[in-house]
Amino acid sequence: AITAGVFRFLGVFSRAKTMALTSLAVPATVVFPLEGGCLCGEVRYRAEVSPIESGHCHCTLCRKASGAPFVTWTTVLASSFTFTHGSPLSFVWSERSERRFCGKCGSQLTLVFTGCPSEIDVATGTLDDPESVASTLAYQIWTRHELSFVRQLINDGLPRYEDHGSDW
């Protein structure tokens, strides 16, 4: 099954239409609110409602921005999300997206796609309790860019998609 995140990355449907198509539901194991922040504590955030889903991104841009072999993102409604302490800096690296990060320690915190401003992707590793959203993992994207040693480590049974358009 194609997940909501995949439709969003394809730019095919809005989240509402995609959710209706995929009927994704967040298991009751997720604890709310979701809170997190950067490494140094300068920037903190909170999401008041359940995440929509989470997924692993293997694109080269996420790798470069994070310094990690892939990034796991947790998608939340923008209306439920707020920065509670400090103000992140913003880097608009294409007309499609904006990344926010701590200006002091450099931790990448969020990613917003301009075509879907009603959602925010939160870097799952910056959550205070990243384990709390493990049950929302729904996909892996840009697997054609997946590093070989990561491919050997990850065998989670999630749907895998080689790409979704150009690697902007």
GROMACS .gro file of C-alpha atoms in nm:
model
  168
    1ALA     CA    1   0.000   0.000   0.000
    2ILE     CA    2   0.120   0.350  -0.076
    3THR     CA    3   0.124   0.567   0.234
    4ALA     CA    4   0.021   0.926   0.291
    5GLY     CA    5   0.383   1.043   0.300
    6VAL     CA    6   0.454   0.897  -0.040
    7PHE     CA    7   0.157   1.078  -0.196
    8ARG     CA    8   0.275   1.401  -0.031
    9PHE     CA    9   0.629   1.360  -0.168
   10LEU     CA   10   0.483   1.291  -0.510
   11GLY     CA   11   0.271   1.605  -0.479
   12VAL     CA   12  -0.031   1.408  -0.595
   13PHE     CA   13  -0.282   1.482  -0.321
   14SER     CA   14  -0.327   1.701  -0.019
   15ARG     CA   15  -0.289   1.528   0.317
   16ALA     CA   16  -0.667   1.517   0.370
   17LYS     CA   17  -0.727   1.336   0.041
   18THR     CA   18  -0.431   1.108   0.100
   19MET     CA   19  -0.548   1.018   0.450
   20ALA     CA   20  -0.887   0.927   0.311
   21LEU     CA   21  -0.721   0.704   0.053
   22THR     CA   22  -0.479   0.527   0.286
   23SER     CA   23  -0.684   0.513   0.608
   24LEU     CA   24  -0.377   0.542   0.827
   25ALA     CA   25  -0.441   0.549   1.200
   26VAL     CA   26  -0.192   0.625   1.475
   27PRO     CA   27  -0.179   0.343   1.730
   28ALA     CA   28  -0.277   0.430   2.086
   29THR     CA   29   0.082   0.373   2.204
   30VAL     CA   30   0.191   0.724   2.101
   31VAL     CA   31   0.214   0.956   2.402
   32PHE     CA   32   0.107   1.321   2.369
   33PRO     CA   33   0.210   1.589   2.355
   34LEU     CA   34   0.525   1.522   2.153
   35GLU     CA   35   0.807   1.740   2.275
   36GLY     CA   36   1.165   1.781   2.170
   37GLY     CA   37   1.447   2.016   2.089
   38CYS     CA   38   1.800   2.064   1.973
   39LEU     CA   39   2.122   1.926   2.120
   40CYS     CA   40   2.212   2.237   2.322
   41GLY     CA   41   1.857   2.311   2.446
   42GLU     CA   42   1.839   2.654   2.286
   43VAL     CA   43   1.534   2.561   2.075
   44ARG     CA   44   1.242   2.351   2.202
   45TYR     CA   45   0.914   2.251   2.037
   46ARG     CA   46   0.584   2.079   2.109
   47ALA     CA   47   0.316   1.907   1.899
   48GLU     CA   48  -0.021   1.879   2.070
   49VAL     CA   49  -0.189   1.614   1.853
   50SER     CA   50  -0.097   1.272   1.728
   51PRO     CA   51   0.155   1.241   1.448
   52ILE     CA   52   0.024   1.152   1.104
   53GLU     CA   53   0.307   0.908   1.031
   54SER     CA   54   0.682   0.862   1.031
   55GLY     CA   55   0.922   0.746   0.764
   56HIS     CA   56   1.287   0.708   0.670
   57CYS     CA   57   1.425   0.936   0.398
   58HIS     CA   58   1.743   0.830   0.217
   59CYS     CA   59   1.771   1.131  -0.018
   60THR     CA   60   2.110   1.292  -0.056
   61LEU     CA   61   1.980   1.625   0.070
   62CYS     CA   62   1.862   1.481   0.404
   63ARG     CA   63   2.196   1.303   0.437
   64LYS     CA   64   2.390   1.624   0.377
   65ALA     CA   65   2.170   1.835   0.606
   66SER     CA   66   2.188   1.586   0.893
   67GLY     CA   67   2.531   1.431   0.851
   68ALA     CA   68   2.362   1.092   0.894
   69PRO     CA   69   2.308   0.803   0.649
   70PHE     CA   70   1.930   0.871   0.651
   71VAL     CA   71   1.678   1.078   0.844
   72THR     CA   72   1.359   0.959   1.008
   73TRP     CA   73   1.084   1.219   0.993
   74THR     CA   74   0.763   1.234   1.196
   75THR     CA   75   0.485   1.432   1.030
   76VAL     CA   76   0.253   1.645   1.245
   77LEU     CA   77  -0.014   1.901   1.167
   78ALA     CA   78   0.134   2.250   1.155
   79SER     CA   79  -0.162   2.380   1.355
   80SER     CA   80  -0.059   2.155   1.646
   81PHE     CA   81   0.310   2.249   1.637
   82THR     CA   82   0.485   2.536   1.811
   83PHE     CA   83   0.836   2.634   1.908
   84THR     CA   84   0.820   2.678   2.285
   85HIS     CA   85   1.170   2.811   2.351
   86GLY     CA   86   1.408   2.997   2.125
   87SER     CA   87   1.375   3.061   1.755
   88PRO     CA   88   1.527   2.833   1.494
   89LEU     CA   89   1.703   2.960   1.187
   90SER     CA   90   1.561   2.876   0.848
   91PHE     CA   91   1.730   2.753   0.532
   92VAL     CA   92   1.527   2.756   0.211
   93TRP     CA   93   1.732   2.531  -0.012
   94SER     CA   94   1.480   2.493  -0.294
   95GLU     CA   95   1.142   2.632  -0.392
   96ARG     CA   96   0.993   2.308  -0.257
   97SER     CA   97   1.104   2.312   0.105
   98GLU     CA   98   1.241   2.488   0.408
   99ARG     CA   99   1.454   2.336   0.685
  100ARG     CA  100   1.470   2.484   1.036
  101PHE     CA  101   1.763   2.428   1.267
  102CYS     CA  102   1.923   2.560   1.583
  103GLY     CA  103   2.156   2.849   1.509
  104LYS     CA  104   2.374   2.763   1.809
  105CYS     CA  105   2.434   2.386   1.783
  106GLY     CA  106   2.315   2.323   1.425
  107SER     CA  107   2.060   2.050   1.504
  108GLN     CA  108   1.817   2.006   1.213
  109LEU     CA  109   1.469   2.023   1.364
  110THR     CA  110   1.199   2.049   1.098
  111LEU     CA  111   1.127   2.031   0.729
  112VAL     CA  112   0.828   2.199   0.564
  113PHE     CA  113   0.726   2.135   0.204
  114THR     CA  114   0.587   2.448   0.040
  115GLY     CA  115   0.321   2.241  -0.134
  116CYS     CA  116   0.192   2.115   0.200
  117PRO     CA  117   0.218   2.400   0.455
  118SER     CA  118  -0.043   2.238   0.681
  119GLU     CA  119   0.218   1.981   0.789
  120ILE     CA  120   0.559   1.985   0.951
  121ASP     CA  121   0.808   1.703   0.939
  122VAL     CA  122   0.996   1.684   1.269
  123ALA     CA  123   1.338   1.518   1.281
  124THR     CA  124   1.239   1.216   1.490
  125GLY     CA  125   1.579   1.197   1.659
  126THR     CA  126   1.517   1.539   1.817
  127LEU     CA  127   1.208   1.418   2.005
  128ASP     CA  128   1.256   1.377   2.380
  129ASP     CA  129   1.116   1.025   2.338
  130PRO     CA  130   1.171   0.913   1.978
  131GLU     CA  131   1.066   0.558   2.071
  132SER     CA  132   0.715   0.690   2.133
  133VAL     CA  133   0.651   0.726   1.759
  134ALA     CA  134   0.804   0.394   1.647
  135SER     CA  135   0.457   0.253   1.585
  136THR     CA  136   0.389   0.528   1.328
  137LEU     CA  137   0.667   0.419   1.088
  138ALA     CA  138   0.500   0.374   0.752
  139TYR     CA  139   0.752   0.402   0.466
  140GLN     CA  140   1.104   0.447   0.333
  141ILE     CA  141   1.164   0.686   0.046
  142TRP     CA  142   1.449   0.765  -0.191
  143THR     CA  143   1.585   0.413  -0.143
  144ARG     CA  144   1.774   0.437  -0.471
  145HIS     CA  145   2.008   0.666  -0.273
  146GLU     CA  146   2.022   0.432   0.026
  147LEU     CA  147   2.377   0.353   0.135
  148SER     CA  148   2.471  -0.014   0.101
  149PHE     CA  149   2.561  -0.056   0.467
  150VAL     CA  150   2.222   0.088   0.568
  151ARG     CA  151   2.044  -0.153   0.335
  152GLN     CA  152   2.214  -0.439   0.520
  153LEU     CA  153   2.097  -0.304   0.857
  154ILE     CA  154   1.735  -0.217   0.780
  155ASN     CA  155   1.499  -0.503   0.711
  156ASP     CA  156   1.181  -0.367   0.868
  157GLY     CA  157   0.925  -0.475   0.610
  158LEU     CA  158   0.813  -0.116   0.537
  159PRO     CA  159   0.719  -0.026   0.181
  160ARG     CA  160   1.028   0.095  -0.007
  161TYR     CA  161   1.023   0.348  -0.291
  162GLU     CA  162   1.326   0.410  -0.511
  163ASP     CA  163   1.240   0.774  -0.571
  164HIS     CA  164   0.963   1.027  -0.621
  165GLY     CA  165   1.071   1.269  -0.885
  166SER     CA  166   1.397   1.455  -0.906
  167ASP     CA  167   1.626   1.465  -0.605
  168TRP     CA  168   1.566   1.836  -0.564
   0.00000   0.00000   0.00000
